[in-house]
Amino acid sequence: MEVDKAILETLQPSRFLSFAIPNPNPTLNPSLASPLIRIAVLDSPIQPSSPLIPSVAAMIVPKHRESDWIFSTESGHLQLLLSSPNIQRLILIGQEQQAIINGSSSSSIYRRWIDPDSLNNLEISLKPLVIALSPKSYFHNENLEVPFLCYEDNIVCSLVLEKCIGNFVGEMLVEDVEIEGSDQSREFRRRLRFKRMPNLVQTEIRIVPNKVSCLDSVDIGSNSIEFSPDLGVLVHAYLVPMVASLALIGSCIEKYVESGLRPKALCLGVGGGALVGFLKTQLDFEVVGVEVDEEVLRVARKYFGLEDGDLVRVHVRDGMEFMDRLAHGDVGNIVPLFDVIMVDLDSDDPRNGVSAPPIEFFRRDVLLAARSVLRESGIFVINVIPQSRSFYEKLIHEFREVFPELYEINVGNVENFVLIAAKALPCSSSSTDSENKFLTKLRLAISGAYMDSINRIGDASN
């Protein structure tokens, strides 16, 4: 694709251009050791409130991650730009994918490689190119420096196990990764990601190598090593506080258990099944899961340890439609009385960045349906990634119209909040926490995390 340099001299909201050019110096750095390099230029859809000099930045794509949706798609590029405050144009530079050696196993396994000196030399060599790709107004103050942003995550190496297409979620992939451990230990994870939201990990679980006595010998991509899912621990940041919300009704659940009943959960959005599996194996819940895409469930069963049975029943349906049918008694083999409804659904509109839940959860009929299928002591728990503070406040307002009691847990990662709606004040018990077997089990399952961080949201007048 030939690009007229003149069209890049001005900003045009949401304009995206991607093209290949000859590598100006293919021998300078292994990160771009190919005859062609791919350039992608995106102008922000968000315009500055005042006519300030536009902010421009560049980023070098990590070697062997050129095909990663984060770097190779417009939606991935957009999310990178939106995560860099005040940037109006982001320029990505990486190897042209066609220049990667076809059939080479090394091209499918990413291994982190950082040489600060070589990276600095590469940035210097690319400076004229980046200046040429910047809008003319950027240089009004004779500024000839365009900053290079460094893409950083915790992945040490990664291997794609499978790519497939779901009828509803579109393209998705399963990958094994090694991440940096907080205590220098080696940590292996399995991830499910969707192309429509490239920067969002839909499901993440811990995996452990089989029949290995020393982790030093473990290598992702080795044909001699297999990994198994570890369903006894939750590694996704927001899942632990979602489970911790059960502390609000721990006394009621204990009463059910003592009377011979098993607590019941309805999970809207199964994904890889990490939450479903944890509720069953660690907390002895009976779980009904609802997932809109059958291909997602196939992947969950094959790679993430999801098992259907007497205690886990998974339905291929739209979650809100399924809940409405439950409310009207239209699902004959399920008694619609749950101790907890847990919602883990994100918006499918990448233009708004990562957000959850879908806007449809504002609807009063959805909230009324949820309320009707809960026990009197039940709670409605939702993972919330607000687009803005006003989005979150509107969500709280709509919930307050249906549920008298609202609570929240701040996950502490800047993005997530767990919103908890209750039909009534939490039930009390004459027994202490140490005598409550369910609360003891819950505390052990999540190491007590977030159980003491549940905050009541006061009335709007307070």
Short mmCIF file of C-alpha atoms in Angstrom, two decimals:
data_model
loop_
_atom_site.label_atom_id
_atom_site.label_comp_id
_atom_site.label_asym_id
_atom_site.label_seq_id
_atom_site.Cartn_x
_atom_site.Cartn_y
_atom_site.Cartn_z
CA MET A 1 0.00 0.00 0.00
CA GLU A 2 1.40 3.38 -0.98
CA VAL A 3 0.66 6.25 1.36
CA ASP A 4 0.62 9.90 0.42
CA LYS A 5 2.69 11.58 3.11
CA ALA A 6 0.50 14.68 2.83
CA ILE A 7 -2.51 12.93 4.35
CA LEU A 8 -0.53 12.33 7.55
CA GLU A 9 0.27 16.02 8.01
CA THR A 10 -3.03 16.60 9.79
CA LEU A 11 -4.99 14.69 12.38
CA GLN A 12 -8.21 13.02 11.33
CA PRO A 13 -10.21 11.43 14.18
CA SER A 14 -10.25 7.60 14.08
CA ARG A 15 -8.18 7.42 10.88
CA PHE A 16 -6.25 4.16 10.72
CA LEU A 17 -3.55 3.40 8.17
CA SER A 18 -1.43 0.26 7.91
CA PHE A 19 1.29 -0.29 5.33
CA ALA A 20 4.70 -1.91 4.76
CA ILE A 21 7.92 -0.16 3.76
CA PRO A 22 11.51 -1.29 3.19
CA ASN A 23 13.46 -1.59 6.42
CA PRO A 24 15.84 1.41 6.62
CA ASN A 25 18.42 -0.66 8.54
CA PRO A 26 17.63 -4.42 8.73
CA THR A 27 20.95 -5.31 10.37
CA LEU A 28 20.78 -2.84 13.24
CA ASN A 29 18.62 -4.77 15.67
CA PRO A 30 17.21 -8.33 15.89
CA SER A 31 13.80 -6.86 16.76
CA LEU A 32 13.42 -5.60 13.18
CA ALA A 33 15.76 -7.87 11.26
CA SER A 34 13.57 -8.21 8.17
CA PRO A 35 13.47 -6.65 4.68
CA LEU A 36 10.10 -5.03 5.35
CA ILE A 37 8.65 -3.32 8.38
CA ARG A 38 4.97 -2.72 9.07
CA ILE A 39 3.78 0.73 10.04
CA ALA A 40 0.36 1.34 11.61
CA VAL A 41 -0.85 4.87 12.35
CA LEU A 42 -3.99 5.62 14.37
CA ASP A 43 -5.45 9.03 15.21
CA SER A 44 -7.47 9.14 18.39
CA PRO A 45 -11.27 9.29 18.17
CA ILE A 46 -11.15 11.60 21.20
CA GLN A 47 -10.30 15.16 20.28
CA PRO A 48 -8.64 17.56 22.73
CA SER A 49 -10.98 20.11 24.33
CA SER A 50 -8.68 22.95 23.29
CA PRO A 51 -6.52 23.41 20.16
CA LEU A 52 -3.30 22.36 21.79
CA ILE A 53 -0.29 20.98 19.94
CA PRO A 54 -1.14 17.30 19.34
CA SER A 55 0.64 14.67 21.37
CA VAL A 56 2.36 11.97 19.29
CA ALA A 57 4.11 8.78 20.35
CA ALA A 58 5.60 5.69 18.74
CA MET A 59 5.93 2.10 19.89
CA ILE A 60 8.09 -0.79 18.65
CA VAL A 61 6.21 -4.08 18.48
CA PRO A 62 7.97 -6.86 20.47
CA LYS A 63 9.58 -9.47 18.23
CA HIS A 64 7.42 -12.57 17.62
CA ARG A 65 4.30 -10.73 18.77
CA GLU A 66 3.65 -9.12 15.41
CA SER A 67 0.60 -11.30 14.82
CA ASP A 68 -0.79 -10.71 18.32
CA TRP A 69 -4.16 -8.98 17.98
CA ILE A 70 -2.95 -6.28 20.37
CA PHE A 71 -0.56 -5.05 17.67
CA SER A 72 -2.02 -6.37 14.41
CA THR A 73 -5.62 -5.14 14.60
CA GLU A 74 -7.18 -1.70 14.59
CA SER A 75 -9.12 -2.46 17.78
CA GLY A 76 -5.94 -3.56 19.55
CA HIS A 77 -4.16 -0.42 18.36
CA LEU A 78 -7.10 1.67 19.59
CA GLN A 79 -6.93 0.17 23.05
CA LEU A 80 -3.20 0.83 23.22
CA LEU A 81 -3.84 4.45 22.27
CA LEU A 82 -6.69 4.89 24.76
CA SER A 83 -4.51 3.49 27.54
CA SER A 84 -1.94 6.24 26.83
CA PRO A 85 -3.54 9.44 28.18
CA ASN A 86 -3.62 12.51 25.92
CA ILE A 87 -2.00 10.81 22.92
CA GLN A 88 -3.65 11.93 19.67
CA ARG A 89 -1.57 9.80 17.30
CA LEU A 90 0.11 6.48 18.04
CA ILE A 91 2.58 4.99 15.54
CA LEU A 92 3.35 1.24 15.73
CA ILE A 93 6.48 -0.15 14.07
CA GLY A 94 7.22 -3.85 13.75
CA GLN A 95 8.30 -6.65 11.45
CA GLU A 96 6.05 -7.28 8.47
CA GLN A 97 4.29 -10.56 9.28
CA GLN A 98 4.99 -12.03 5.86
CA ALA A 99 8.69 -11.60 6.56
CA ILE A 100 8.54 -13.98 9.54
CA ILE A 101 9.96 -17.39 8.67
CA ASN A 102 7.05 -19.62 7.63
CA GLY A 103 6.77 -22.88 9.52
CA SER A 104 9.42 -21.97 12.06
CA SER A 105 8.50 -23.08 15.56
CA SER A 106 10.37 -20.07 16.94
CA SER A 107 7.90 -17.74 15.22
CA SER A 108 4.98 -19.21 17.18
CA ILE A 109 6.66 -18.95 20.58
CA TYR A 110 7.24 -15.50 22.00
CA ARG A 111 10.15 -15.08 24.41
CA ARG A 112 10.87 -11.75 25.99
CA TRP A 113 14.10 -10.23 24.78
CA ILE A 114 15.19 -6.78 25.88
CA ASP A 115 18.55 -5.21 25.17
CA PRO A 116 18.30 -1.57 26.33
CA ASP A 117 21.31 -0.41 24.31
CA SER A 118 20.14 -2.02 21.06
CA LEU A 119 16.61 -0.75 21.64
CA ASN A 120 17.91 2.78 22.13
CA ASN A 121 19.96 2.55 18.92
CA LEU A 122 16.91 1.29 17.06
CA GLU A 123 14.80 4.20 18.31
CA ILE A 124 17.49 6.64 17.17
CA SER A 125 17.60 5.06 13.70
CA LEU A 126 13.80 5.26 13.40
CA LYS A 127 13.58 8.88 14.52
CA PRO A 128 13.47 10.38 10.96
CA LEU A 129 10.71 7.94 9.99
CA VAL A 130 8.63 8.78 13.05
CA ILE A 131 9.04 12.51 12.45
CA ALA A 132 7.86 12.02 8.87
CA LEU A 133 4.75 10.22 10.14
CA SER A 134 3.83 12.97 12.61
CA PRO A 135 1.39 15.85 11.92
CA LYS A 136 3.00 19.15 10.94
CA SER A 137 1.41 21.00 13.87
CA TYR A 138 3.39 18.82 16.28
CA PHE A 139 6.54 20.77 15.37
CA HIS A 140 5.21 24.32 15.84
CA ASN A 141 7.50 24.84 18.82
CA GLU A 142 10.47 23.38 16.92
CA ASN A 143 10.10 20.18 18.87
CA LEU A 144 11.85 17.35 17.03
CA GLU A 145 11.48 14.66 19.69
CA VAL A 146 8.78 12.03 19.40
CA PRO A 147 8.72 9.78 22.48
CA PHE A 148 8.85 6.00 22.15
CA LEU A 149 6.47 4.20 24.47
CA CYS A 150 7.54 0.81 25.81
CA TYR A 151 4.94 -1.94 25.80
CA GLU A 152 5.26 -3.79 29.07
CA ASP A 153 3.33 -6.73 30.45
CA ASN A 154 4.19 -9.64 32.71
CA ILE A 155 4.58 -12.26 29.97
CA VAL A 156 7.97 -13.95 29.84
CA CYS A 157 7.00 -16.30 27.01
CA SER A 158 3.82 -17.48 25.32
CA LEU A 159 2.57 -20.18 22.96
CA VAL A 160 -0.73 -20.19 21.07
CA LEU A 161 -2.42 -23.59 21.48
CA GLU A 162 -5.45 -23.01 19.24
CA LYS A 163 -7.28 -20.35 17.27
CA CYS A 164 -10.95 -20.83 16.49
CA ILE A 165 -14.13 -18.93 15.70
CA GLY A 166 -17.31 -18.78 17.76
CA ASN A 167 -20.69 -17.93 16.29
CA PHE A 168 -21.17 -15.04 18.70
CA VAL A 169 -17.76 -14.03 20.07
CA GLY A 170 -15.89 -14.31 16.76
CA GLU A 171 -12.19 -15.20 16.60
CA MET A 172 -10.58 -16.38 19.82
CA LEU A 173 -7.37 -18.05 20.90
CA VAL A 174 -6.06 -20.19 23.72
CA GLU A 175 -2.49 -19.62 24.82
CA ASP A 176 -0.12 -20.86 27.50
CA VAL A 177 2.07 -18.20 29.08
CA GLU A 178 4.77 -17.93 31.67
CA ILE A 179 4.47 -14.78 33.73
CA GLU A 180 6.76 -13.01 36.13
CA GLY A 181 6.24 -14.31 39.65
CA SER A 182 6.16 -11.79 42.48
CA ASP A 183 8.65 -13.86 44.48
CA GLN A 184 10.91 -14.90 41.58
CA SER A 185 9.08 -18.24 41.31
CA ARG A 186 7.93 -19.51 37.94
CA GLU A 187 4.22 -19.16 37.24
CA PHE A 188 2.35 -20.72 34.30
CA ARG A 189 -1.10 -19.68 33.11
CA ARG A 190 -3.59 -20.59 30.40
CA ARG A 191 -5.55 -17.76 28.80
CA LEU A 192 -8.60 -17.34 26.61
CA ARG A 193 -8.73 -14.13 24.55
CA PHE A 194 -11.19 -12.72 22.00
CA LYS A 195 -10.11 -10.77 18.95
CA ARG A 196 -12.87 -8.19 19.39
CA MET A 197 -11.23 -7.10 22.66
CA PRO A 198 -7.54 -7.87 22.06
CA ASN A 199 -6.18 -6.37 25.29
CA LEU A 200 -8.68 -8.16 27.53
CA VAL A 201 -7.97 -11.62 28.93
CA GLN A 202 -11.38 -13.31 29.07
CA THR A 203 -10.31 -16.26 31.20
CA GLU A 204 -7.07 -17.03 32.99
CA ILE A 205 -6.26 -20.06 35.12
CA ARG A 206 -3.13 -21.46 36.70
CA ILE A 207 -1.66 -24.54 35.02
CA VAL A 208 0.85 -26.97 36.49
CA PRO A 209 3.31 -29.19 34.61
CA ASN A 210 2.66 -32.91 34.88
CA LYS A 211 5.29 -35.28 36.32
CA VAL A 212 7.95 -32.61 36.76
CA SER A 213 10.02 -32.47 39.92
CA CYS A 214 11.94 -29.29 39.11
CA LEU A 215 10.38 -26.21 37.50
CA ASP A 216 13.78 -25.14 36.18
CA SER A 217 13.43 -27.80 33.48
CA VAL A 218 9.97 -26.65 32.38
CA ASP A 219 9.75 -24.93 29.01
CA ILE A 220 6.54 -23.75 27.36
CA GLY A 221 6.34 -25.26 23.90
CA SER A 222 8.27 -28.40 24.79
CA ASN A 223 6.65 -31.50 23.32
CA SER A 224 7.68 -33.53 26.37
CA ILE A 225 5.79 -31.44 28.94
CA GLU A 226 2.03 -31.32 29.43
CA PHE A 227 0.14 -28.95 31.70
CA SER A 228 -3.03 -29.53 33.72
CA PRO A 229 -5.54 -26.90 34.95
CA ASP A 230 -5.41 -25.99 38.63
CA LEU A 231 -9.02 -25.13 39.56
CA GLY A 232 -8.24 -24.61 43.23
CA VAL A 233 -7.06 -21.04 42.87
CA LEU A 234 -8.46 -17.91 41.21
CA VAL A 235 -5.87 -15.76 39.44
CA HIS A 236 -8.07 -13.24 37.62
CA ALA A 237 -7.99 -10.06 39.71
CA TYR A 238 -11.75 -9.52 39.99
CA LEU A 239 -12.89 -13.13 40.57
CA VAL A 240 -11.61 -13.29 44.15
CA PRO A 241 -13.64 -10.25 45.30
CA MET A 242 -16.68 -11.64 43.46
CA VAL A 243 -16.38 -14.83 45.53
CA ALA A 244 -15.58 -12.81 48.67
CA SER A 245 -19.02 -11.19 48.37
CA LEU A 246 -20.47 -14.50 49.65
CA ALA A 247 -19.28 -13.44 53.11
CA LEU A 248 -22.35 -11.17 53.21
CA ILE A 249 -24.65 -14.21 53.25
CA GLY A 250 -22.32 -16.73 54.87
CA SER A 251 -24.60 -17.22 57.88
CA CYS A 252 -27.60 -17.97 55.64
CA ILE A 253 -25.61 -20.41 53.52
CA GLU A 254 -24.42 -22.15 56.69
CA LYS A 255 -28.06 -22.65 57.75
CA TYR A 256 -28.90 -24.21 54.37
CA VAL A 257 -25.91 -26.53 54.58
CA GLU A 258 -26.81 -27.58 58.14
CA SER A 259 -30.32 -28.46 56.94
CA GLY A 260 -28.91 -30.68 54.20
CA LEU A 261 -29.22 -28.22 51.31
CA ARG A 262 -26.47 -27.24 48.91
CA PRO A 263 -25.94 -23.54 48.03
CA LYS A 264 -26.83 -22.62 44.44
CA ALA A 265 -25.20 -20.16 42.05
CA LEU A 266 -26.24 -18.85 38.64
CA CYS A 267 -23.25 -17.71 36.58
CA LEU A 268 -23.99 -15.54 33.53
CA GLY A 269 -20.94 -15.68 31.28
CA VAL A 270 -18.97 -18.90 31.66
CA GLY A 271 -15.96 -18.22 29.43
CA GLY A 272 -13.30 -20.75 30.31
CA GLY A 273 -15.22 -21.75 33.45
CA ALA A 274 -12.73 -20.65 36.13
CA LEU A 275 -15.44 -19.23 38.40
CA VAL A 276 -17.85 -22.12 37.82
CA GLY A 277 -15.17 -24.68 38.61
CA PHE A 278 -14.02 -22.86 41.74
CA LEU A 279 -17.53 -22.55 43.20
CA LYS A 280 -18.08 -26.26 42.71
CA THR A 281 -14.71 -27.69 43.80
CA GLN A 282 -13.80 -25.29 46.60
CA LEU A 283 -17.15 -24.19 48.03
CA ASP A 284 -19.43 -27.15 47.20
CA PHE A 285 -21.95 -25.10 45.21
CA GLU A 286 -24.44 -26.42 42.72
CA VAL A 287 -23.84 -24.21 39.69
CA VAL A 288 -25.92 -23.32 36.65
CA GLY A 289 -23.78 -21.64 34.00
CA VAL A 290 -25.04 -19.73 30.96
CA GLU A 291 -22.81 -19.04 27.95
CA VAL A 292 -24.01 -17.65 24.64
CA ASP A 293 -21.38 -19.34 22.45
CA GLU A 294 -21.13 -23.13 22.19
CA GLU A 295 -17.60 -22.92 20.78
CA VAL A 296 -16.46 -21.13 23.93
CA LEU A 297 -17.77 -24.05 25.97
CA ARG A 298 -15.94 -26.54 23.75
CA VAL A 299 -12.72 -24.65 24.43
CA ALA A 300 -13.50 -24.51 28.16
CA ARG A 301 -13.97 -28.27 28.33
CA LYS A 302 -10.87 -29.06 26.25
CA TYR A 303 -8.38 -26.64 27.80
CA PHE A 304 -9.73 -25.21 31.07
CA GLY A 305 -11.07 -28.22 32.95
CA LEU A 306 -14.80 -27.38 32.71
CA GLU A 307 -16.82 -30.49 33.54
CA ASP A 308 -20.60 -30.81 33.26
CA GLY A 309 -22.31 -33.11 35.73
CA ASP A 310 -24.80 -33.28 38.58
CA LEU A 311 -23.38 -30.18 40.26
CA VAL A 312 -22.55 -28.15 37.14
CA ARG A 313 -25.04 -27.66 34.34
CA VAL A 314 -24.17 -25.35 31.49
CA HIS A 315 -26.70 -23.92 29.05
CA VAL A 316 -25.99 -22.35 25.66
CA ARG A 317 -28.19 -19.26 25.83
CA ASP A 318 -28.12 -15.51 26.10
CA GLY A 319 -27.72 -14.82 29.82
CA MET A 320 -30.39 -12.14 30.17
CA GLU A 321 -32.89 -14.14 28.11
CA PHE A 322 -32.20 -17.23 30.22
CA MET A 323 -32.71 -15.29 33.45
CA ASP A 324 -36.00 -13.90 32.12
CA ARG A 325 -37.18 -17.42 31.28
CA LEU A 326 -36.24 -18.55 34.78
CA ALA A 327 -38.26 -15.69 36.23
CA HIS A 328 -41.31 -16.85 34.27
CA GLY A 329 -40.82 -20.54 35.18
CA ASP A 330 -39.97 -21.41 31.59
CA VAL A 331 -36.95 -23.64 32.37
CA GLY A 332 -38.63 -26.77 33.66
CA ASN A 333 -35.69 -28.67 35.13
CA ILE A 334 -34.31 -25.78 37.21
CA VAL A 335 -35.80 -24.48 40.46
CA PRO A 336 -35.29 -20.70 40.19
CA LEU A 337 -34.09 -19.98 43.72
CA PHE A 338 -30.42 -19.07 43.86
CA ASP A 339 -28.24 -17.87 46.70
CA VAL A 340 -26.15 -15.83 44.30
CA ILE A 341 -26.20 -14.66 40.70
CA MET A 342 -22.73 -13.80 39.40
CA VAL A 343 -22.39 -11.80 36.19
CA ASP A 344 -19.10 -11.72 34.28
CA LEU A 345 -20.03 -10.20 30.92
CA ASP A 346 -18.20 -7.44 29.09
CA SER A 347 -19.36 -5.02 26.43
CA ASP A 348 -18.60 -6.14 22.88
CA ASP A 349 -18.03 -2.59 21.58
CA PRO A 350 -14.26 -1.95 21.39
CA ARG A 351 -14.84 1.73 20.56
CA ASN A 352 -15.61 2.33 24.24
CA GLY A 353 -12.51 0.50 25.40
CA VAL A 354 -12.90 -2.33 27.89
CA SER A 355 -16.16 -2.00 29.84
CA ALA A 356 -18.57 -4.24 31.73
CA PRO A 357 -21.37 -5.14 32.09
CA PRO A 358 -23.22 -4.60 28.79
CA ILE A 359 -25.47 -1.55 28.79
CA GLU A 360 -28.51 -3.88 28.73
CA PHE A 361 -28.04 -4.50 32.45
CA PHE A 362 -29.42 -1.01 33.06
CA ARG A 363 -32.85 -2.30 32.05
CA ARG A 364 -35.36 -2.54 34.86
CA ASP A 365 -36.85 -5.81 33.53
CA VAL A 366 -33.40 -7.46 33.73
CA LEU A 367 -32.94 -6.38 37.36
CA LEU A 368 -36.47 -7.45 38.29
CA ALA A 369 -35.86 -10.87 36.71
CA ALA A 370 -32.65 -11.23 38.72
CA ARG A 371 -34.42 -10.30 41.93
CA SER A 372 -37.22 -12.79 41.33
CA VAL A 373 -34.91 -15.81 40.95
CA LEU A 374 -32.94 -15.10 44.14
CA ARG A 375 -33.74 -16.41 47.59
CA GLU A 376 -34.83 -13.74 50.06
CA SER A 377 -31.27 -13.70 51.39
CA GLY A 378 -29.72 -13.88 47.91
CA ILE A 379 -27.27 -11.47 46.30
CA PHE A 380 -26.69 -10.28 42.73
CA VAL A 381 -22.94 -9.83 42.05
CA ILE A 382 -21.57 -8.07 38.96
CA ASN A 383 -18.05 -7.38 37.74
CA VAL A 384 -18.08 -3.71 36.69
CA ILE A 385 -15.51 -1.97 34.50
CA PRO A 386 -17.08 1.48 34.20
CA GLN A 387 -16.56 3.60 31.10
CA SER A 388 -16.69 6.61 33.39
CA ARG A 389 -17.73 7.62 36.88
CA SER A 390 -21.09 8.75 35.51
CA PHE A 391 -21.58 5.27 33.98
CA TYR A 392 -21.00 3.70 37.41
CA GLU A 393 -23.29 6.17 39.19
CA LYS A 394 -26.06 5.50 36.66
CA LEU A 395 -25.65 1.76 37.20
CA ILE A 396 -25.93 2.26 40.97
CA HIS A 397 -29.04 4.43 40.51
CA GLU A 398 -30.77 1.80 38.38
CA PHE A 399 -29.92 -0.97 40.85
CA ARG A 400 -31.20 1.08 43.76
CA GLU A 401 -34.61 1.27 42.09
CA VAL A 402 -34.93 -2.53 42.45
CA PHE A 403 -32.61 -3.62 45.28
CA PRO A 404 -32.76 -1.92 48.70
CA GLU A 405 -29.23 -2.87 49.69
CA LEU A 406 -26.09 -2.17 47.65
CA TYR A 407 -22.46 -2.96 48.44
CA GLU A 408 -19.21 -2.69 46.54
CA ILE A 409 -15.66 -3.99 46.61
CA ASN A 410 -12.89 -1.91 45.06
CA VAL A 411 -10.66 -4.48 43.36
CA GLY A 412 -7.74 -2.05 43.58
CA ASN A 413 -6.54 -2.40 39.99
CA VAL A 414 -7.95 0.98 38.82
CA GLU A 415 -10.38 -0.80 36.45
CA ASN A 416 -12.70 -3.19 38.30
CA PHE A 417 -15.38 -2.79 40.93
CA VAL A 418 -17.57 -5.58 42.23
CA LEU A 419 -21.15 -4.37 42.74
CA ILE A 420 -23.33 -6.43 45.08
CA ALA A 421 -27.11 -6.00 45.22
CA ALA A 422 -29.12 -7.64 48.00
CA LYS A 423 -32.86 -8.13 48.45
CA ALA A 424 -32.55 -7.57 52.19
CA LEU A 425 -30.06 -6.79 54.92
CA PRO A 426 -27.51 -9.61 55.32
CA CYS A 427 -28.78 -12.33 57.66
CA SER A 428 -27.28 -12.43 61.12
CA SER A 429 -26.26 -15.44 63.16
CA SER A 430 -25.73 -16.13 66.82
CA SER A 431 -22.59 -18.11 66.00
CA THR A 432 -19.19 -16.51 65.55
CA ASP A 433 -17.27 -16.65 62.29
CA SER A 434 -15.00 -19.32 63.76
CA GLU A 435 -18.07 -21.53 64.31
CA ASN A 436 -19.44 -20.92 60.81
CA LYS A 437 -18.07 -23.74 58.67
CA PHE A 438 -18.97 -22.08 55.38
CA LEU A 439 -17.21 -18.82 56.28
CA THR A 440 -14.19 -20.82 57.39
CA LYS A 441 -14.17 -22.68 54.09
CA LEU A 442 -14.56 -19.40 52.18
CA ARG A 443 -11.72 -17.76 54.07
CA LEU A 444 -9.41 -20.69 53.39
CA ALA A 445 -10.39 -20.84 49.69
CA ILE A 446 -9.48 -17.20 49.02
CA SER A 447 -7.01 -16.65 51.90
CA GLY A 448 -9.47 -14.19 53.41
CA ALA A 449 -8.87 -11.67 50.62
CA TYR A 450 -11.50 -8.90 50.29
CA MET A 451 -13.81 -10.48 52.90
CA ASP A 452 -13.34 -7.46 55.12
CA SER A 453 -13.44 -4.97 52.23
CA ILE A 454 -17.16 -5.09 51.46
CA ASN A 455 -18.51 -1.55 51.78
CA ARG A 456 -22.17 -0.60 51.92
CA ILE A 457 -23.18 2.08 49.40
CA GLY A 458 -25.29 4.61 51.28
CA ASP A 459 -28.48 6.19 50.01
CA ALA A 460 -28.10 9.01 47.52
CA SER A 461 -29.25 11.42 50.22
CA ASN A 462 -26.44 10.39 52.58
#
